[in-house]
Short mmCIF file of C-alpha atoms in Angstrom, two decimals:
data_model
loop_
_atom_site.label_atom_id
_atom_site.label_comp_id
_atom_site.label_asym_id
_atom_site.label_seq_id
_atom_site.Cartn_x
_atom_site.Cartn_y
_atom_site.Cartn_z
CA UNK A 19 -22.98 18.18 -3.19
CA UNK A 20 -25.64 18.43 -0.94
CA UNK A 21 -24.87 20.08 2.68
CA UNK A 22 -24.16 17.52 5.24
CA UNK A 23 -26.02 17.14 8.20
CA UNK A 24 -27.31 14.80 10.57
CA UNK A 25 -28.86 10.89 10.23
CA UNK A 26 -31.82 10.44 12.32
CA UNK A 27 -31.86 6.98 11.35
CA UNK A 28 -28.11 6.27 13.12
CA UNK A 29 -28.07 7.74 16.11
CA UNK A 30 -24.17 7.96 16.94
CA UNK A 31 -23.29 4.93 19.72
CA UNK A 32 -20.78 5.33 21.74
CA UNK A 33 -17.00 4.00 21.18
CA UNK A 34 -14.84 2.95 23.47
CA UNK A 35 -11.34 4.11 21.60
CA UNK A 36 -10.43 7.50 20.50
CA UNK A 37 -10.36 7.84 16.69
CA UNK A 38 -6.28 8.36 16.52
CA UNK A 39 -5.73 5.59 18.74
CA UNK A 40 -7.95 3.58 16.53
CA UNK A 41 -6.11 4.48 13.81
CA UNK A 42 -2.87 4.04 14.81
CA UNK A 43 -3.61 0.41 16.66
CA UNK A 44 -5.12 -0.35 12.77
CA UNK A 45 -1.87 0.87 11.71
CA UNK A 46 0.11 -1.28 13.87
CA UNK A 47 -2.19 -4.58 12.73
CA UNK A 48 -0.80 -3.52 8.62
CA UNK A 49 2.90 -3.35 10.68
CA UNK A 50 2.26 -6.79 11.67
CA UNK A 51 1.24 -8.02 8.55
CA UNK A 52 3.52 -6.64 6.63
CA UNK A 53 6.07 -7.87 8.82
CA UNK A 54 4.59 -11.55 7.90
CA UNK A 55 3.48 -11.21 4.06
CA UNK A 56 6.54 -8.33 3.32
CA UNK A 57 8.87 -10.66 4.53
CA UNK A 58 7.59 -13.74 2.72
CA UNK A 59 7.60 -12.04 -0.79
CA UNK A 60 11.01 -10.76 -0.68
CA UNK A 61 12.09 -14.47 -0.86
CA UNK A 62 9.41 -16.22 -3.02
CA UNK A 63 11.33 -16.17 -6.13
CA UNK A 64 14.33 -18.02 -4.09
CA UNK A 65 11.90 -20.17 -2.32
CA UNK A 66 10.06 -21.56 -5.58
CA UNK A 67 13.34 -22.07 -7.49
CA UNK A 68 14.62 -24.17 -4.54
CA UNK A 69 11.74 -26.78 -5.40
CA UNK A 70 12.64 -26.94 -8.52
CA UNK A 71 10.25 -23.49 -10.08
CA UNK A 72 11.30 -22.09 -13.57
CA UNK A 73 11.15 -18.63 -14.02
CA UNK A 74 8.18 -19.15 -15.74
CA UNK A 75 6.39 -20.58 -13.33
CA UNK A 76 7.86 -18.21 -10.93
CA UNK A 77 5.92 -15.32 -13.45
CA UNK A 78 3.05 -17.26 -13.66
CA UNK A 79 2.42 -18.17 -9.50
CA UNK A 80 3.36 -14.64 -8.24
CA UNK A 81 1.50 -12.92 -11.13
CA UNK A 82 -1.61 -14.62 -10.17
CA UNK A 83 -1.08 -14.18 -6.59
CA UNK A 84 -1.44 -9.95 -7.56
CA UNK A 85 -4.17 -10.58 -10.50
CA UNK A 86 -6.36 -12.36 -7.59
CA UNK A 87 -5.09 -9.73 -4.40
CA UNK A 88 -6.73 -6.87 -6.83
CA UNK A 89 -9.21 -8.70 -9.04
CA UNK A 90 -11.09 -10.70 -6.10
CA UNK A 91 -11.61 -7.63 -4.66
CA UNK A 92 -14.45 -6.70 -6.85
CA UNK A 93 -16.45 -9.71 -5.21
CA UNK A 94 -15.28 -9.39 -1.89
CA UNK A 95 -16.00 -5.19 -1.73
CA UNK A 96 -20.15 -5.74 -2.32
CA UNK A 97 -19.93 -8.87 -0.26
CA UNK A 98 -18.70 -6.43 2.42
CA UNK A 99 -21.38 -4.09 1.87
CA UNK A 100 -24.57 -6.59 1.35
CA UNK A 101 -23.27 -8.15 4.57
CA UNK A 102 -21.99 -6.00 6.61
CA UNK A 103 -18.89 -7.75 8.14
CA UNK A 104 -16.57 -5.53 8.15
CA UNK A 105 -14.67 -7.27 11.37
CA UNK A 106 -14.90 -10.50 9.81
CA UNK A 107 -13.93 -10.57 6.13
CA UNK A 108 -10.84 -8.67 7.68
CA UNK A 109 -10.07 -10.77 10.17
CA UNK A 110 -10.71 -14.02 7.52
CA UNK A 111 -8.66 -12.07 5.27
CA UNK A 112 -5.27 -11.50 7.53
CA UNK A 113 -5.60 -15.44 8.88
CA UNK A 114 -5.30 -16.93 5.50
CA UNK A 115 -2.31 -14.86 5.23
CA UNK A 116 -0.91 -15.84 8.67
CA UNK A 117 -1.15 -18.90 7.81
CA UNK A 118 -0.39 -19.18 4.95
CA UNK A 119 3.06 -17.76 5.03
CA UNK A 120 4.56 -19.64 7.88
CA UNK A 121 3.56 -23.12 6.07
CA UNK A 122 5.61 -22.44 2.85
CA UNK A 123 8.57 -23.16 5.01
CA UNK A 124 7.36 -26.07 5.79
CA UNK A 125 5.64 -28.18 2.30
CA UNK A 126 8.58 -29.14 0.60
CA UNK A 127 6.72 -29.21 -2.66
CA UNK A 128 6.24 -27.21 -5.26
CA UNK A 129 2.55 -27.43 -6.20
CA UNK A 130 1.75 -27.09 -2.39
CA UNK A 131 4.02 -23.83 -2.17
CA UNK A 132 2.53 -22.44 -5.28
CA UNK A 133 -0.86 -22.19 -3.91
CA UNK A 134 0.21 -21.34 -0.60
CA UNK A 135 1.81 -18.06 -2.13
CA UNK A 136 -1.61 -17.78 -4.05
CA UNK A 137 -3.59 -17.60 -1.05
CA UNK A 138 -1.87 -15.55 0.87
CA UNK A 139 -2.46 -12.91 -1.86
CA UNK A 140 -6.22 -13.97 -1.55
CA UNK A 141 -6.07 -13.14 1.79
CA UNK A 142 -5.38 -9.58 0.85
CA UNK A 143 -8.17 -9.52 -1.06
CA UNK A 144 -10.74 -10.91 1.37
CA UNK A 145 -9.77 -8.12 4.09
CA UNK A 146 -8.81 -4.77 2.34
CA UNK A 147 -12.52 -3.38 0.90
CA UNK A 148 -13.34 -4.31 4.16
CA UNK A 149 -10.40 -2.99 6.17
CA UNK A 150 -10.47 0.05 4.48
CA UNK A 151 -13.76 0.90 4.95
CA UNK A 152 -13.07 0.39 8.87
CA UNK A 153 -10.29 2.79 8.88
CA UNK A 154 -12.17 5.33 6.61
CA UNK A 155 -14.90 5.75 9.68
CA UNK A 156 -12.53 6.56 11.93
CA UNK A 157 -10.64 8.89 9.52
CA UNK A 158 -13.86 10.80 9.29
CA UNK A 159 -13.13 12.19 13.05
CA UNK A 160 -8.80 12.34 12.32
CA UNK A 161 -8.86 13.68 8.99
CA UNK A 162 -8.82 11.75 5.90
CA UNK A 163 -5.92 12.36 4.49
CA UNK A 164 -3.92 12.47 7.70
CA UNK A 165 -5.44 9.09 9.03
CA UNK A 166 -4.69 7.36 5.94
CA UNK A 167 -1.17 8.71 5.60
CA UNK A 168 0.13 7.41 9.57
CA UNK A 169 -2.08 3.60 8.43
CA UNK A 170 0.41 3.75 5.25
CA UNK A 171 3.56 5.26 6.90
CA UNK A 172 2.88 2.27 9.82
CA UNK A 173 2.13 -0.11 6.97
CA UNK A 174 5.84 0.59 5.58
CA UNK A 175 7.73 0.01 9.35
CA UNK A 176 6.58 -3.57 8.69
CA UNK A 177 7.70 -3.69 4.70
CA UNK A 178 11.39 -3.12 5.62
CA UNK A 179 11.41 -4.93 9.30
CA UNK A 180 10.10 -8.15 7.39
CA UNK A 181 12.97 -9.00 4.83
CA UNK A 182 15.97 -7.50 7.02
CA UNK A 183 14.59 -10.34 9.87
CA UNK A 184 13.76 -12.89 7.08
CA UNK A 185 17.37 -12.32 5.91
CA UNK A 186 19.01 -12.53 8.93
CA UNK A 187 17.22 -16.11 9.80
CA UNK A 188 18.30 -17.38 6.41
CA UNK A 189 21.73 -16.13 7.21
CA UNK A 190 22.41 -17.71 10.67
CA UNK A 191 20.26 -21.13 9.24
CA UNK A 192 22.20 -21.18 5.98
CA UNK A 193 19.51 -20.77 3.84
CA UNK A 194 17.06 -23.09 5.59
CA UNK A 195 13.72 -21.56 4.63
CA UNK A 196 11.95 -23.10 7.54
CA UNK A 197 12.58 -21.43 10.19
CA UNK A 198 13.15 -17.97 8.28
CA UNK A 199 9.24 -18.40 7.81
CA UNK A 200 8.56 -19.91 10.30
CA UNK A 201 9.72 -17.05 12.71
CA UNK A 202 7.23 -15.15 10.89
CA UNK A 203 4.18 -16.98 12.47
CA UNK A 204 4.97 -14.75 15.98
CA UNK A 205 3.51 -11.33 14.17
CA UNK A 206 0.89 -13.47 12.51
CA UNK A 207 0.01 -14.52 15.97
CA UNK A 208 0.91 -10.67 16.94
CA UNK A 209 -1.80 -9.88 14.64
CA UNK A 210 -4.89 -11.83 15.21
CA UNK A 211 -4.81 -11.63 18.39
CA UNK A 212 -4.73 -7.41 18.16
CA UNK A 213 -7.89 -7.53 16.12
CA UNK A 214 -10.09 -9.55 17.93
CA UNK A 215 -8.93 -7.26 20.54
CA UNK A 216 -9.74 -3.93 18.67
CA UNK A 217 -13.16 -5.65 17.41
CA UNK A 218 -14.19 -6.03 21.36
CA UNK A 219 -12.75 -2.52 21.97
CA UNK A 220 -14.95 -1.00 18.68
CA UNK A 221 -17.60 -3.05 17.22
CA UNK A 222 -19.16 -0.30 15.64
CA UNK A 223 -16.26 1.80 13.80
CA UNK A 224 -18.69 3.67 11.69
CA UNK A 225 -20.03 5.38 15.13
CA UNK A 226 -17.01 7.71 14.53
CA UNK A 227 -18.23 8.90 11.24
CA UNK A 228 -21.74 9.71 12.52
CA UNK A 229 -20.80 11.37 14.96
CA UNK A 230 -18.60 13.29 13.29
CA UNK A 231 -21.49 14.00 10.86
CA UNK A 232 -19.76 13.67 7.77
CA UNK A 233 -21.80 10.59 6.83
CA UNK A 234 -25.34 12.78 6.03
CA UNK A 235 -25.05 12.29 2.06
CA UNK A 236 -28.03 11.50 0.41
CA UNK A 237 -26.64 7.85 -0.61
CA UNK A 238 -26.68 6.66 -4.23
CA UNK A 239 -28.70 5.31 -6.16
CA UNK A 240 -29.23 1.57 -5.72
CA UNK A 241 -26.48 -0.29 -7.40
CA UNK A 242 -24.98 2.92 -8.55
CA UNK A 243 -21.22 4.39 -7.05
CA UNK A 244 -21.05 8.21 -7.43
CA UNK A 245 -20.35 9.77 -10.91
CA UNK A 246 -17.79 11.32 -9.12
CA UNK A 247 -16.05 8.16 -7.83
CA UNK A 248 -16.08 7.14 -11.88
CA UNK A 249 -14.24 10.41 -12.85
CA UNK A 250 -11.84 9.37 -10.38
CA UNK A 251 -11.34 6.30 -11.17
CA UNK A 252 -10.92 7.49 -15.01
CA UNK A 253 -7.90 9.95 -13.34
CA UNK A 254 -6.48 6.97 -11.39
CA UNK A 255 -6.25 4.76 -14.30
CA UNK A 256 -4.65 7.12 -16.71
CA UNK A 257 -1.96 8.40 -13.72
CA UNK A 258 -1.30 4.20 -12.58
CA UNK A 259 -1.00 3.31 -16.38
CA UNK A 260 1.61 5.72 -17.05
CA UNK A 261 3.86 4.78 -13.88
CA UNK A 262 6.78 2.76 -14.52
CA UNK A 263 7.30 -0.61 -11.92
CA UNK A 264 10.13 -0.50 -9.33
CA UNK A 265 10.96 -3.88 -11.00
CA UNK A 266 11.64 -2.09 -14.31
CA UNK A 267 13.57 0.47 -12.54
CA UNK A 268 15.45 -2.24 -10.76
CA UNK A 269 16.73 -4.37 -14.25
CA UNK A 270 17.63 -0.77 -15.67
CA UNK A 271 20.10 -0.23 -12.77
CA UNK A 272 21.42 -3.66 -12.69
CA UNK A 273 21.69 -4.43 -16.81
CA UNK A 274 23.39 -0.92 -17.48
CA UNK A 275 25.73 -1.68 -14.39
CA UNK A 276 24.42 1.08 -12.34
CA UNK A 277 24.19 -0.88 -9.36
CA UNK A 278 24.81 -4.19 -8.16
CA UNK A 279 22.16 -6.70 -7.51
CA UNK A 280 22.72 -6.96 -3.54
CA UNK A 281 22.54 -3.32 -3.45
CA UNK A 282 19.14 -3.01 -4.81
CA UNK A 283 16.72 -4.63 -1.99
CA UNK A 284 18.92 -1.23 -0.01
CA UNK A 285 17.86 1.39 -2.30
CA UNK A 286 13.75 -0.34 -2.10
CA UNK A 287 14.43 -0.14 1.61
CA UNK A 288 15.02 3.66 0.76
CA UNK A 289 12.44 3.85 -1.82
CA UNK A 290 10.10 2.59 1.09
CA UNK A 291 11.42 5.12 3.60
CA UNK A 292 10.18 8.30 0.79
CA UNK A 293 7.15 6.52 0.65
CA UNK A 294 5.96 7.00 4.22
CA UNK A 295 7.09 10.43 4.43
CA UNK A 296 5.09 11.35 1.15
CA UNK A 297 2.52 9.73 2.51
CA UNK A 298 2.50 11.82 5.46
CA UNK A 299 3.10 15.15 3.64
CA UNK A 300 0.40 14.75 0.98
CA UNK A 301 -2.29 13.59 3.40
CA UNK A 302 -1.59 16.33 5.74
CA UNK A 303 -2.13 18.86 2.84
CA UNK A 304 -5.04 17.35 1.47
CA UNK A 305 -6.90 17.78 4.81
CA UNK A 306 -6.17 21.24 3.91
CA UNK A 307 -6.24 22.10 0.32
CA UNK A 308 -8.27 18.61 -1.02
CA UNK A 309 -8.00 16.87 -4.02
CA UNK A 310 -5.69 19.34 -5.62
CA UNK A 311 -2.54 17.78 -3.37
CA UNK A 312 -3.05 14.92 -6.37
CA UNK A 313 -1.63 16.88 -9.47
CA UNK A 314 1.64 15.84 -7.22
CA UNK A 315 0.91 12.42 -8.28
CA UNK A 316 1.28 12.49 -12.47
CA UNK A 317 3.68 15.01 -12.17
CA UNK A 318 6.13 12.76 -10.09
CA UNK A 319 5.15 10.20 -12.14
CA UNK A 320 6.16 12.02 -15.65
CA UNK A 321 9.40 12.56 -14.03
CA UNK A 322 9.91 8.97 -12.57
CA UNK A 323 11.25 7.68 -16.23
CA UNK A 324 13.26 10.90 -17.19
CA UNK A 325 15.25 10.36 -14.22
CA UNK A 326 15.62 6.60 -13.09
CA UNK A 327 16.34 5.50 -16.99
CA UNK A 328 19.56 7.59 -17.13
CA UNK A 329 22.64 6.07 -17.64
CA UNK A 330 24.24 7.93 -14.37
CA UNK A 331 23.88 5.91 -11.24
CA UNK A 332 22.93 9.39 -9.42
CA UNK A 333 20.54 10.31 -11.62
CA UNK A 334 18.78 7.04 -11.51
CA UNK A 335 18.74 6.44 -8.06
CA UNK A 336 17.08 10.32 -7.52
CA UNK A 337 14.38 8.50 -10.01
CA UNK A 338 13.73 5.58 -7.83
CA UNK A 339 13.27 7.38 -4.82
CA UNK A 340 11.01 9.77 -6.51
CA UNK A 341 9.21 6.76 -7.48
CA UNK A 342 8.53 6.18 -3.86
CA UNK A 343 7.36 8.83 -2.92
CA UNK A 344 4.38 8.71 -5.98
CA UNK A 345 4.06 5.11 -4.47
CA UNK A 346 3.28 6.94 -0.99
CA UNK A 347 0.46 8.87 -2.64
CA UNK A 348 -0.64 6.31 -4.66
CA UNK A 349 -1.00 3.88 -1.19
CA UNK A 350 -2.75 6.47 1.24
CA UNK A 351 -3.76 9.69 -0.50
CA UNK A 352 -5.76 8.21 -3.12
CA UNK A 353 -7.35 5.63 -0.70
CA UNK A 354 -8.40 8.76 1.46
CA UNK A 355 -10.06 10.12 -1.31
CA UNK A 356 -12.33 7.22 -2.55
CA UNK A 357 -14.07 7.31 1.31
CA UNK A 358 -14.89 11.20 0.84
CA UNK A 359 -16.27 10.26 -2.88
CA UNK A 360 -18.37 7.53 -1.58
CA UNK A 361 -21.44 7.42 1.57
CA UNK A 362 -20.63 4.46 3.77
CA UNK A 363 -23.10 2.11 2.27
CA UNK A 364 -21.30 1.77 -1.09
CA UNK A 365 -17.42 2.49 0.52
CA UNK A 366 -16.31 -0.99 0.74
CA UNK A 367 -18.05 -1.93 -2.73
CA UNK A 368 -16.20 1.45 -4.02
CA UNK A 369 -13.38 0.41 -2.73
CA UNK A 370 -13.26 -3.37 -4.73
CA UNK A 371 -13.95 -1.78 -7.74
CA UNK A 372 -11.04 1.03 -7.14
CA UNK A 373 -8.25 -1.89 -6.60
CA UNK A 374 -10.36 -3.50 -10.05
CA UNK A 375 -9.00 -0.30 -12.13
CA UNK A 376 -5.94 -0.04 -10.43
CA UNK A 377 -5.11 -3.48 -11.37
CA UNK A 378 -6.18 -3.14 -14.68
CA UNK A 379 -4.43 0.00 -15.36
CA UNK A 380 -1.18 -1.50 -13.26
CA UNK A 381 -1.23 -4.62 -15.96
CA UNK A 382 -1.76 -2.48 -19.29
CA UNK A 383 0.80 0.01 -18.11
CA UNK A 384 3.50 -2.41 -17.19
CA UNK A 385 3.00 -4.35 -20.59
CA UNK A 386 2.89 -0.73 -22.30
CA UNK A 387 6.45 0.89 -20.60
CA UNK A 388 8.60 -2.77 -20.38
CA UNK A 389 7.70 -3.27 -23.99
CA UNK A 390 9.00 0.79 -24.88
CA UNK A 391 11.50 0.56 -22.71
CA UNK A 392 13.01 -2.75 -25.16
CA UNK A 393 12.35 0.02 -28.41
CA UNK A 394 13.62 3.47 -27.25
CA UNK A 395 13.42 5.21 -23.54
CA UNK A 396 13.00 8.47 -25.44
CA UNK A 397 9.59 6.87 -27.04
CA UNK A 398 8.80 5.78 -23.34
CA UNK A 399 9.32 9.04 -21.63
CA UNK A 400 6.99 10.61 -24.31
CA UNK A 401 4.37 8.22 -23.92
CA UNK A 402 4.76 8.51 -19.92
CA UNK A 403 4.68 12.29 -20.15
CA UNK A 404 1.83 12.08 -22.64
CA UNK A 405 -0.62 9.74 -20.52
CA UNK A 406 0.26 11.91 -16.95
CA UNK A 407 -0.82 14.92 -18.93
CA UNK A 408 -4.07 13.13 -19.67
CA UNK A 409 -4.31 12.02 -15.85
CA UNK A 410 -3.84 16.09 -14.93
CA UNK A 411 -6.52 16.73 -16.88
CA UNK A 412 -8.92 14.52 -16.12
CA UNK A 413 -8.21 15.67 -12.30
CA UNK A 414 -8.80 19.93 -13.44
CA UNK A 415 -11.91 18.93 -15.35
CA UNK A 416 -13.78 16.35 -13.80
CA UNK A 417 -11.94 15.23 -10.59
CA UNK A 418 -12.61 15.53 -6.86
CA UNK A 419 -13.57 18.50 -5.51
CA UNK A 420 -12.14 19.53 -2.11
CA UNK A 421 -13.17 16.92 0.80
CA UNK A 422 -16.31 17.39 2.13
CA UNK A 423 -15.13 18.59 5.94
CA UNK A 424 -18.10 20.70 6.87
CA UNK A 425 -19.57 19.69 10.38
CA UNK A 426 -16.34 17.61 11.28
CA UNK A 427 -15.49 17.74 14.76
CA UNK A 428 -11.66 18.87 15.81
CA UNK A 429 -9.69 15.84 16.04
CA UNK A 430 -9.70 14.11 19.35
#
């Protein structure tokens, strides 16, 4: 890599926000959110069955919903970049999903609530290339790996505030699904109103990354990401293919009598809780150490299925939460990464085609382990192993090197 210095063509403007507190006000926006969408999707399944969903179409609708939150993203991520709206795809983004959830309270049909569920999860796709490359400008001046980690560890308040409040509204209304969504539209307010807010406050997030003169990379070629970013992205698909879902884990607890099934949104909650403290660990090391921090992730992964496929309920349990804490890595280190791989031109395009693999690899994987799991979890847990060893190499040989922190001011 070429030695960073200076852009002559960007002089650095002014902000008017520090770079943490820009962060962290980003970070309460996500707690918002979550708050709204987190809480929604711990009852969709309920919701869709009460107009009269089958299973199948419960699949179907909330499997779409993720294929278009990850897939869209490869349109809206250059849309971001040939456009430069960075404020307003993300603010477009989070109102479709403020909206969105509040109404599917409120249809009382199915083929309305089925699209509302879809486009809330198209929201997500609209905003995050674009959010993501906001937050990366200011993690420039933070640390990348630190800045990321607080966003996610925020992020996850939200995830368990949303369904504890969603089930305590359907508990004092007696399952009326109204106004347990409907209480939901007071973040979603929350959160639009925060944005345009930090958009007055800091039109210009990338300022922070010029001037902390991390941004002086020759850019690539036209139409081109980084050969680097691809070698990563070859490491993240081998490491997300091999990772078993929480909903796997979940129907191994409940079907071999582990657990019950009330008990289970409790040890998520926990799950959740390992998350945002991995996050924090792993981003504060890779500010110091780089890319290595990542061999964490296959190697908690590779031990995800020895542990939470036992037939003890301590064992498995141990395995779920050390799922969480690859999820925590997986959420904010990895993110942190793709902005140090990628100049600003080409982040929010990068960052489209990241959540492209990811889903990809999330699908293949999830098809791969549930249908191993049905033959033997021996088999699985050698396959697992197998493709994580793959993902380590791919990381020695051809992965990230250590950030590129040269010139980077102290944080503020």
């Amino acid at each position: 890599m070429t030695a960073p210095k200076p852009r002559a063509a960007h002089p650095a403007a002014p902000t008017r926000m520090r770079p943490w507190r820009f962060v962290v006000w980003f970070g309460t926006v996500s707690l918002l959110a979550d708050f709204v969408y987190e809480g929604a999707r711990s009852i969709t399944g309920p919701l869709l069955a009460s107009l009269g969903a089958s299973a199948l179409v419960v699949g179907v609708v909330t499997g779409a919903g993720e294929a278009a939150a990850l897939g869209l993203r490869l349109v809206s991520g250059p849309l971001a970049d040939r456009t430069r709206r960075f404020w307003g795809l993300t603010i477009a983004g989070y109102t479709l999903t403020v909206i969105s959830v509040p109404l599917l309270g409120t249809v009382g049909v199915l083929w309305a609530a089925c699209a509302l569920v879809v486009a809330e999860r198209v929201g997500k796709a609209v905003r995050s290339p674009a959010k993501d490359t906001l937050l990366s400008h200011a993690t420039a001046a933070t640390g990348r790996g630190r800045g990321f980690a607080v966003h996610e560890a925020m992020d996850q308040v939200g995830a368990l505030i949303g369904p504890l409040v969603v089930a305590g509204m359907l508990a004092l209304t007696g399952d009326d699904y109204g106004p347990a969504l409907g209480v939901l539209a007071v973040p979603g307010v929350a959160v639009l109103g925060l944005l345009v807010w930090l958009r007055a406050r800091v039109p210009d997030p990338e300022a922070y990354e010029r001037e902390a003169a991390v941004s002086a990379d020759e850019p690539a070629p036209e139409g081109r990401l980084p050969r680097a970013f691809w070698t990563y992205a070859a490491f993240t698909a081998a490491t997300t293919a091999g990772f078993a879902t929480f909903g796997l884990l979940s129907y191994h607890l409940v079907e071999h009598h582990l657990m019950t099934a009330a008990w289970v949104p409790v040890l998520y909650a926990a799950a959740m809780a390992v998350d945002a403290l991995a996050a924090l660990a792993t981003g504060w090391l890779y500010d110091r150490v780089g890319a290595r921090v990542l061999v964490a992730l296959p190697v908690l992964a590779a031990a995800v299925p020895m542990l939470a496929f036992a037939n003890t309920v301590t064992v498995a349990v141990l395995g779920s939460l050390v799922w969480g804490a690859a999820m925590g890595i997986q959420e904010s280190t990895l993110r942190a990464t793709v902005a140090d791989l990628v100049p600003p031109r080409r982040r929010a395009t990068a960052y489209g085609v990241f959540a492209g693999v990811v889903g990809a690899a999330s699908l293949a994987g999830g098809a791969l382990i549930g249908a191993l799991y049905g033959v033997s979890i021996t088999a699985l847990i050698a396959v697992v192993v197998t493709v994580q060893a793959l993902a380590l190499v791919l990381l020695t040989v051809g992965g990230p090197a250590r950030p590129r922190r040269a010139g980077v001011r102290p944080p503020r």
